[in-house]
Short mmCIF file of C-alpha atoms in Angstrom, two decimals:
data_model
loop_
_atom_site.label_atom_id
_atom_site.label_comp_id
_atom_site.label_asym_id
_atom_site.label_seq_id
_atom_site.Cartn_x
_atom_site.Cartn_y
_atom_site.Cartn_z
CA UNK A 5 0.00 0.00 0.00
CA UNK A 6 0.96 3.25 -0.74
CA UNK A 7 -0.34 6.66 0.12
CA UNK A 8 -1.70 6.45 -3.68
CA UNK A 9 -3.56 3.12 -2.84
CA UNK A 10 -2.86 -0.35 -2.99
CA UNK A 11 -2.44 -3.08 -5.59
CA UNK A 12 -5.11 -5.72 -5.83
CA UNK A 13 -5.54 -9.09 -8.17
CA UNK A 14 -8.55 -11.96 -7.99
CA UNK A 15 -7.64 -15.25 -8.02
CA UNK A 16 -10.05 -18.21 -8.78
CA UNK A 17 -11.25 -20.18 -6.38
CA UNK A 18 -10.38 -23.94 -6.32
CA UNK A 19 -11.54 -27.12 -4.81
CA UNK A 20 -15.02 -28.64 -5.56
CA UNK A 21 -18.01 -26.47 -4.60
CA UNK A 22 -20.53 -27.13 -2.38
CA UNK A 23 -24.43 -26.85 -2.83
CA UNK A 24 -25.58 -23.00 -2.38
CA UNK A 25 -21.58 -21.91 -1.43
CA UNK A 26 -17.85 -22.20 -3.52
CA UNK A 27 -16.59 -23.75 0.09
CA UNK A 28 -13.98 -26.31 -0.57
CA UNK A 29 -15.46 -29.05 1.23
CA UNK A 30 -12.33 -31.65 1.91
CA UNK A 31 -12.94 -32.78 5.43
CA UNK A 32 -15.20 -32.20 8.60
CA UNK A 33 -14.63 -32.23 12.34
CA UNK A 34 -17.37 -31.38 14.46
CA UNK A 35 -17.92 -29.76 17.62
CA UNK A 36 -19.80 -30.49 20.66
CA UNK A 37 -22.59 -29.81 19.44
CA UNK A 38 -22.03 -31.91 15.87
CA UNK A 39 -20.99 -29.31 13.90
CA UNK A 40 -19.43 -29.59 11.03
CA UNK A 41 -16.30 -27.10 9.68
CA UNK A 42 -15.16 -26.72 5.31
CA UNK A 43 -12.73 -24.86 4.11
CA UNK A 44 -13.57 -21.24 2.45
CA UNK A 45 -10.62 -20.38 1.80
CA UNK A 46 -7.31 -22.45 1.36
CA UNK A 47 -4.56 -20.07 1.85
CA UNK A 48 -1.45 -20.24 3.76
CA UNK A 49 -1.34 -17.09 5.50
CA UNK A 50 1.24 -16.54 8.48
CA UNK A 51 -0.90 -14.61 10.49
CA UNK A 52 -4.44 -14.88 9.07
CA UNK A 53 -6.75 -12.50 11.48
CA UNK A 54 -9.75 -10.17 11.57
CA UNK A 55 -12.74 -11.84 9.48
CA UNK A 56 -15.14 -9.15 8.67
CA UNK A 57 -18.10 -9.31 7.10
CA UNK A 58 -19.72 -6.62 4.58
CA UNK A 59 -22.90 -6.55 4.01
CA UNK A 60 -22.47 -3.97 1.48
CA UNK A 61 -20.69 -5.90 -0.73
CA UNK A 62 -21.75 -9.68 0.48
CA UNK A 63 -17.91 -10.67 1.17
CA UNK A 64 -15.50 -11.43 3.91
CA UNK A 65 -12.91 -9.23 4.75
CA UNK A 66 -9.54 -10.97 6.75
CA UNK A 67 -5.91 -9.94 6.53
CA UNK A 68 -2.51 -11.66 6.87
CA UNK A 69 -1.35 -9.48 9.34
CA UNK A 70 2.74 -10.28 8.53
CA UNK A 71 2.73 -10.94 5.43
CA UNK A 72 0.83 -7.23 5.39
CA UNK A 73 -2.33 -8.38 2.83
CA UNK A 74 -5.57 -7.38 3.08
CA UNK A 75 -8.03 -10.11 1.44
CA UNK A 76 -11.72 -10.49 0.23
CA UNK A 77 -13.81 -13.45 -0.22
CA UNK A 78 -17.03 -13.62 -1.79
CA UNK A 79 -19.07 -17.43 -0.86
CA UNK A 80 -21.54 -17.01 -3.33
CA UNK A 81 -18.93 -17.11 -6.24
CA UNK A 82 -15.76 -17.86 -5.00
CA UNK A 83 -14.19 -14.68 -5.72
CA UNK A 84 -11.26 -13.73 -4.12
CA UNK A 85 -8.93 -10.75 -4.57
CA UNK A 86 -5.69 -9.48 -2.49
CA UNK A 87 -4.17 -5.94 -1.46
CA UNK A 88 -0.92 -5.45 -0.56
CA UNK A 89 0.35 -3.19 2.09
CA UNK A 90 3.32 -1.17 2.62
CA UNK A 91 3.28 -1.88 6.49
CA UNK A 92 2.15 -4.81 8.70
CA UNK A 93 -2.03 -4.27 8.77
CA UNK A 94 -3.68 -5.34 11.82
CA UNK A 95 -7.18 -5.13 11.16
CA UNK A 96 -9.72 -3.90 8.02
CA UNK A 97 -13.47 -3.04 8.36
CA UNK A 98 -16.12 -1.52 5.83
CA UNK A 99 -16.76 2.51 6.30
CA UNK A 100 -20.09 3.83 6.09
CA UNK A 101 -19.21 5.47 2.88
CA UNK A 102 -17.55 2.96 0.79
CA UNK A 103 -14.12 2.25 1.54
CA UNK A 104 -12.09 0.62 4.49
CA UNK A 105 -10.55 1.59 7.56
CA UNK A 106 -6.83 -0.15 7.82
CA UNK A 107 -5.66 -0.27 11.37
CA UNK A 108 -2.13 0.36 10.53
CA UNK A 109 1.53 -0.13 12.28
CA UNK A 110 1.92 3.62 12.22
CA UNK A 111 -1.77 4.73 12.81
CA UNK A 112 -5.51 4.66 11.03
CA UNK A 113 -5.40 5.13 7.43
CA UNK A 114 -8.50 5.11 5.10
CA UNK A 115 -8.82 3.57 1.79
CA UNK A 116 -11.43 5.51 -0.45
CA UNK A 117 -13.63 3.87 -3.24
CA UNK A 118 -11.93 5.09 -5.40
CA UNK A 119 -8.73 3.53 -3.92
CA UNK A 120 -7.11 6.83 -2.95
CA UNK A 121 -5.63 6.23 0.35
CA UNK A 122 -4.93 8.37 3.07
CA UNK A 123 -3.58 8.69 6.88
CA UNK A 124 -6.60 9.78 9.27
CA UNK A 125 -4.07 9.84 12.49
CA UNK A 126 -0.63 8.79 12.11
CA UNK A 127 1.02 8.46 15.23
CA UNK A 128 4.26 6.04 14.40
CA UNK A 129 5.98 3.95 17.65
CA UNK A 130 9.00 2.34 17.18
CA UNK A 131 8.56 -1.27 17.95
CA UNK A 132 4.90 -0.87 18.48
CA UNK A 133 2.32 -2.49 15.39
CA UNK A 134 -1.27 -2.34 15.05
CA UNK A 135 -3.52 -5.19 15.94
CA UNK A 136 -7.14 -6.17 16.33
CA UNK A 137 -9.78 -3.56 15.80
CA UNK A 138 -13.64 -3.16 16.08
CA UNK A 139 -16.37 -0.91 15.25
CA UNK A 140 -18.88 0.16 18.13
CA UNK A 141 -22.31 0.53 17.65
CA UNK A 142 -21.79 4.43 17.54
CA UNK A 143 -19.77 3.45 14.50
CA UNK A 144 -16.27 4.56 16.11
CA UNK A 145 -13.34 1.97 15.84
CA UNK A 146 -11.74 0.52 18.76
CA UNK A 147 -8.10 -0.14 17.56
CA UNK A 148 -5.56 -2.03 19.54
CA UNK A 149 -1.95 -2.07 19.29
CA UNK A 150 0.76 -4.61 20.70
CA UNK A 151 5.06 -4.30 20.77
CA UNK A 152 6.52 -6.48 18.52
CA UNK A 153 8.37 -8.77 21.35
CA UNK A 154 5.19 -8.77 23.52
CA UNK A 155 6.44 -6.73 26.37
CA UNK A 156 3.97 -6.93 28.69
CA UNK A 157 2.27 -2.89 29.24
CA UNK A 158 3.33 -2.18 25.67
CA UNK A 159 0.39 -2.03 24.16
CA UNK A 160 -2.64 0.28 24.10
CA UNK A 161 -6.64 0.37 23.10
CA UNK A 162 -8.31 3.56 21.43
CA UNK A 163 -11.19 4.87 20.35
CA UNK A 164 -11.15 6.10 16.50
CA UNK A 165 -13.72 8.63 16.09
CA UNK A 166 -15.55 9.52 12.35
CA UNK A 167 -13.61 12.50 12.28
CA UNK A 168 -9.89 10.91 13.64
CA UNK A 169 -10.02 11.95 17.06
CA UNK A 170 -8.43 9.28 19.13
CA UNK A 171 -9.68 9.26 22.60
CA UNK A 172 -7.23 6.45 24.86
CA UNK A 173 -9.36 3.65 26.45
CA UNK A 174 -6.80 1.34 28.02
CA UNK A 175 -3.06 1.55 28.45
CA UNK A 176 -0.81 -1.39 29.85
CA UNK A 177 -2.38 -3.67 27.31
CA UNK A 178 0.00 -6.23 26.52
CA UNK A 179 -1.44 -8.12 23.44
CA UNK A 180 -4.83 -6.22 22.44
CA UNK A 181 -7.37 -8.51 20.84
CA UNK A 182 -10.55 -9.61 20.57
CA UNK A 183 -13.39 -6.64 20.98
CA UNK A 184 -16.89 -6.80 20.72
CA UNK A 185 -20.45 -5.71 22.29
CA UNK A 186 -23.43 -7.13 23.74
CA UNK A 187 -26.99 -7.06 21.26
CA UNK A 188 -28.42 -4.26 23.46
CA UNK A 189 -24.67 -1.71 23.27
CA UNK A 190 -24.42 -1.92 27.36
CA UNK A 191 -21.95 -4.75 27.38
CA UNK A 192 -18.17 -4.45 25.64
CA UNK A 193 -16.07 -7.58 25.44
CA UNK A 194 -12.47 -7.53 25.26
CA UNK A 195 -9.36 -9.75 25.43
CA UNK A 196 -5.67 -8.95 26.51
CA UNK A 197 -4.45 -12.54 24.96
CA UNK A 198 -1.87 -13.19 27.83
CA UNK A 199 -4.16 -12.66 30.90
CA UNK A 200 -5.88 -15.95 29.44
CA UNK A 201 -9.33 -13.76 30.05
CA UNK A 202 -12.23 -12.42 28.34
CA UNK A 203 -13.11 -9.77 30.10
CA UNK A 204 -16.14 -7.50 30.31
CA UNK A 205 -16.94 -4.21 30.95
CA UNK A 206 -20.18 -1.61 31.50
CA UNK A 207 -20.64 1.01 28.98
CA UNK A 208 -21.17 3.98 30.29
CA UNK A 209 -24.22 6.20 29.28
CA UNK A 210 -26.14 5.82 26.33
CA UNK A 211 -23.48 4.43 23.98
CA UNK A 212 -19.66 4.36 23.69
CA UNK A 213 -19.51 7.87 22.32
CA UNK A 214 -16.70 9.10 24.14
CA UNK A 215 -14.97 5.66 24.99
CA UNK A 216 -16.39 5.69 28.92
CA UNK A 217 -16.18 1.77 30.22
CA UNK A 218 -16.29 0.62 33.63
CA UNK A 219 -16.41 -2.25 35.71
CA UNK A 220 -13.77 -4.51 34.22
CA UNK A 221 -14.21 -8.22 35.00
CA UNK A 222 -13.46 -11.79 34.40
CA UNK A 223 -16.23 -13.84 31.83
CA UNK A 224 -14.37 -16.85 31.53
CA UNK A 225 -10.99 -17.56 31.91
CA UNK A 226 -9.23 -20.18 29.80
CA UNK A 227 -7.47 -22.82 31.65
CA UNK A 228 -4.04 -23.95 31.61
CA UNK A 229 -3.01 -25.97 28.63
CA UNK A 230 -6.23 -25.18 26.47
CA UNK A 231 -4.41 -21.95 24.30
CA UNK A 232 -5.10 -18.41 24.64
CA UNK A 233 -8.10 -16.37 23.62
CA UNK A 234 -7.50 -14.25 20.56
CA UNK A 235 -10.31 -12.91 18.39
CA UNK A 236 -13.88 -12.69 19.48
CA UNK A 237 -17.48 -11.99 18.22
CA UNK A 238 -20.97 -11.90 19.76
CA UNK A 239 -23.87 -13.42 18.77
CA UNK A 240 -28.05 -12.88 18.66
CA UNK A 241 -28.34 -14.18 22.09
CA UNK A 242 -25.27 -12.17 23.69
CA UNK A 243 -23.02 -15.30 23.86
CA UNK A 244 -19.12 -14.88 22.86
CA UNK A 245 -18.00 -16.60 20.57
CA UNK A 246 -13.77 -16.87 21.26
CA UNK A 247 -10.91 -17.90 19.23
CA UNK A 248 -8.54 -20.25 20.94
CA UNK A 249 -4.24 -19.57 19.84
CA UNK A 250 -2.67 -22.94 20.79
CA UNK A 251 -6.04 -24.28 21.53
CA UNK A 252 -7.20 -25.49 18.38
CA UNK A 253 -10.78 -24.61 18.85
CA UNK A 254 -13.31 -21.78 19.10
CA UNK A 255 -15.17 -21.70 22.10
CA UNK A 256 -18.39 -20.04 22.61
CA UNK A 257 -19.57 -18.97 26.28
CA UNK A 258 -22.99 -17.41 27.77
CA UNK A 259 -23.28 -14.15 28.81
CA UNK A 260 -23.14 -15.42 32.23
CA UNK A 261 -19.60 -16.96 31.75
CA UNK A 262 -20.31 -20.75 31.20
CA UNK A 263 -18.65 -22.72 28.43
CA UNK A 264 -21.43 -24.17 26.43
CA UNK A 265 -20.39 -25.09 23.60
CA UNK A 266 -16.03 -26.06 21.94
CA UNK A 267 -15.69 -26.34 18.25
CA UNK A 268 -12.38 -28.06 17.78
CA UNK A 269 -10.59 -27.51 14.73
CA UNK A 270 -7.03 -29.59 13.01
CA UNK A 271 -5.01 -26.27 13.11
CA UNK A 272 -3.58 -25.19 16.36
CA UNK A 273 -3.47 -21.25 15.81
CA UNK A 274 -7.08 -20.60 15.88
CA UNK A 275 -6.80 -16.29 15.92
CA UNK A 276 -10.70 -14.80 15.09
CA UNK A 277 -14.19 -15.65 14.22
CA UNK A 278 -16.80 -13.60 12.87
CA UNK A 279 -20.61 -14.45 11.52
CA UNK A 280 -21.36 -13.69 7.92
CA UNK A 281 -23.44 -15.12 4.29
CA UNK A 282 -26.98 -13.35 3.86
CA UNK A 283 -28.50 -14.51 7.10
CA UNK A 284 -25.18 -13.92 9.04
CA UNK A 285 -25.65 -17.83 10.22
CA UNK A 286 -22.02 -18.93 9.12
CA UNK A 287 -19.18 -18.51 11.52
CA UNK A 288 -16.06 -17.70 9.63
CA UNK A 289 -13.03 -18.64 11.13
CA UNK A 290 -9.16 -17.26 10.26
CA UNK A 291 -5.83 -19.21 11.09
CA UNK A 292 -1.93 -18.82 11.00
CA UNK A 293 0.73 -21.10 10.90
CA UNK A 294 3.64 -18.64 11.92
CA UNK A 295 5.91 -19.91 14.26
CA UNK A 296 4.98 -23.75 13.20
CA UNK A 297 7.73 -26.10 12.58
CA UNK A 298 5.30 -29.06 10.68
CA UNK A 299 2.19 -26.94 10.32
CA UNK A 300 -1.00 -28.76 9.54
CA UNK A 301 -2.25 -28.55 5.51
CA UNK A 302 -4.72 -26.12 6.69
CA UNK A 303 -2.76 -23.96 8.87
CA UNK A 304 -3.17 -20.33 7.45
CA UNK A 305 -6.48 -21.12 5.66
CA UNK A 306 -9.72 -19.58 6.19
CA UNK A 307 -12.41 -22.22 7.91
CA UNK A 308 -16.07 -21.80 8.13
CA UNK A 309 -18.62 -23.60 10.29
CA UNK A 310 -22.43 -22.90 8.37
CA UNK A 311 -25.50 -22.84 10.24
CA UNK A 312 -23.57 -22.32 13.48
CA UNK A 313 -26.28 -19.85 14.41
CA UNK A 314 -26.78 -16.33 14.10
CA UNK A 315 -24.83 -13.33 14.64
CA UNK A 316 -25.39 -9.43 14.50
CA UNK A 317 -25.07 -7.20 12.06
CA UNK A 318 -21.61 -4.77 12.49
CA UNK A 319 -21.78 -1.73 11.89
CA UNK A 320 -19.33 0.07 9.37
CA UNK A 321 -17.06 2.80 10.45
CA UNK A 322 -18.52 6.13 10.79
CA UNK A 323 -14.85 8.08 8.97
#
């Protein structure tokens, strides 16, 4: 990517196609709940991250975070296309607009329609990159950034407004992740990958408007020896649906806390999930296989689970 815009290409989709979809259906596990997973797409991405979808334009948005691509996927025809980047991207997500907001290494940039790109706060740290990112229901993004070796306090959570005014939300973050909220706006989850929590917190007022949250506490905590939660996404009924690094599943838990249902999955780096397809009743499911020494076929590849139930519309950012 350049501050011109960014290269992109399609490529075809292969594999065999399944009724209704272009998954590449080439296996099943299933869950606790008998649910089977196919492949959407077969990629191997180091750090595959951030599934997003767009209702706009009916495809998936996910990145390869160090390999610095941003990536579409359309199920209905098995379209797929590929941006480049000139820096490590850490997460992508529809504007209101047209467009997408990149949540860069060196701050927020925007990619117009027309594929003009520009910086909407630049704010470069040495040894700092961007990571996950969400949009609130007030449309504002909530990006999260991480040091490159993990140092633990090194890493920070802000609120993107529309019009690039970034309001700080949490500081000592060591690994920011997985962000999401509650059907009814009052409830924001959020994951700092090495406590081994997801946490939750109140939101204050009538919306997150001006990035007010209080009364941080434990959900669920993942045990010892079961990975570390990465990516997250909430569903109809409020329940959190949470990506397991390590752990080789996605695990969804009740707004209450309890562990009700484990997907388990062949690839060990398990890093988001999101709902998408028309009725938002698939769960997509991104992957890496950085740091793997014999990774798995599918490691890096894009997994879906359909019919896993039903998730809520996200809103698109408000810049």
């Amino acid at each position: 990517m350049t501050e011109q815009g960014m290269t992109e290409h399609g490529t075809a989709k292969r594999g065999t196609a399944a009724a209704g979809t272009s998954h590449d259906v080439v296996g099943t596990a299933y869950g606790s709940a008998g649910t089977a997973f196919e492949v959407a797409v077969r990629a191997e991405a180091s750090l595959g991250e951030g599934p997003t979808w767009d209702p706009a334009t009916n495809r998936l948005l996910w990145i390869d975070i160090l390999n610095s691509r941003v990536h579409t996927y359309d199920p209905a025809t098995g379209r797929r296309t590929v941006r480049r980047t000139d820096q490590h991207v850490g997460a992508v997500k529809p504007r209101a607009g047209g467009g997408l907001v990149l949540n860069l290494r060196d701050g927020i940039g925007l990619l117009d329609p027309d594929d003009t790109f520009r910086w909407l706060h630049r704010e470069a740290v040495p040894g700092r990159r961007a990571n996950d990112a969400a949009v609130a229901p007030d449309g504002s993004l909530w990006a999260g950034t991480m040091r490159y070796d993990e140092a633990p306090g090194g890493g920070t959570l802000s609120r993107v407004g529309g019009d690039g005014t970034v309001t700080p939300v949490l500081d000592d973050v060591s690994v920011s992740n997985g962000t999401g909220w509650s059907p009814d706006g009052r409830l924001m989850y959020y994951v700092d990958t090495p406590t081994r929590r997801v946490d939750v917190f109140d939101v204050c007022g009538t919306g997150p408007a001006d990035g007010r949250i209080t009364g941080r506490r434990p959900l669920a905590t993942v045990e010892d020896g079961a990975g570390f939660p990465d990516g997250l996404c909430v569903d109809a009924e409020g329940c959190v649906w949470v990506a397991l690094w390590d752990g080789g599943a996605v695990r969804r838990y009740t707004p209450s806390g309890a562990l009700d249902r484990v997907i388990p999955l062949p690839v060990p780096r398990v890093t988001a999930c999101a709902f998408g397809g028309p009725g938002l009743t698939d769960l997509y499911i991104t992957t890496a296989r950085v740091g793997l020494t014999d990774p798995h076929p599918l490691a890096g590849s894009v997994l879906v689970v359909p019919d896993a139930g039903r998730g809520v519309a996200q809103p698109a950012f408000a810049g």
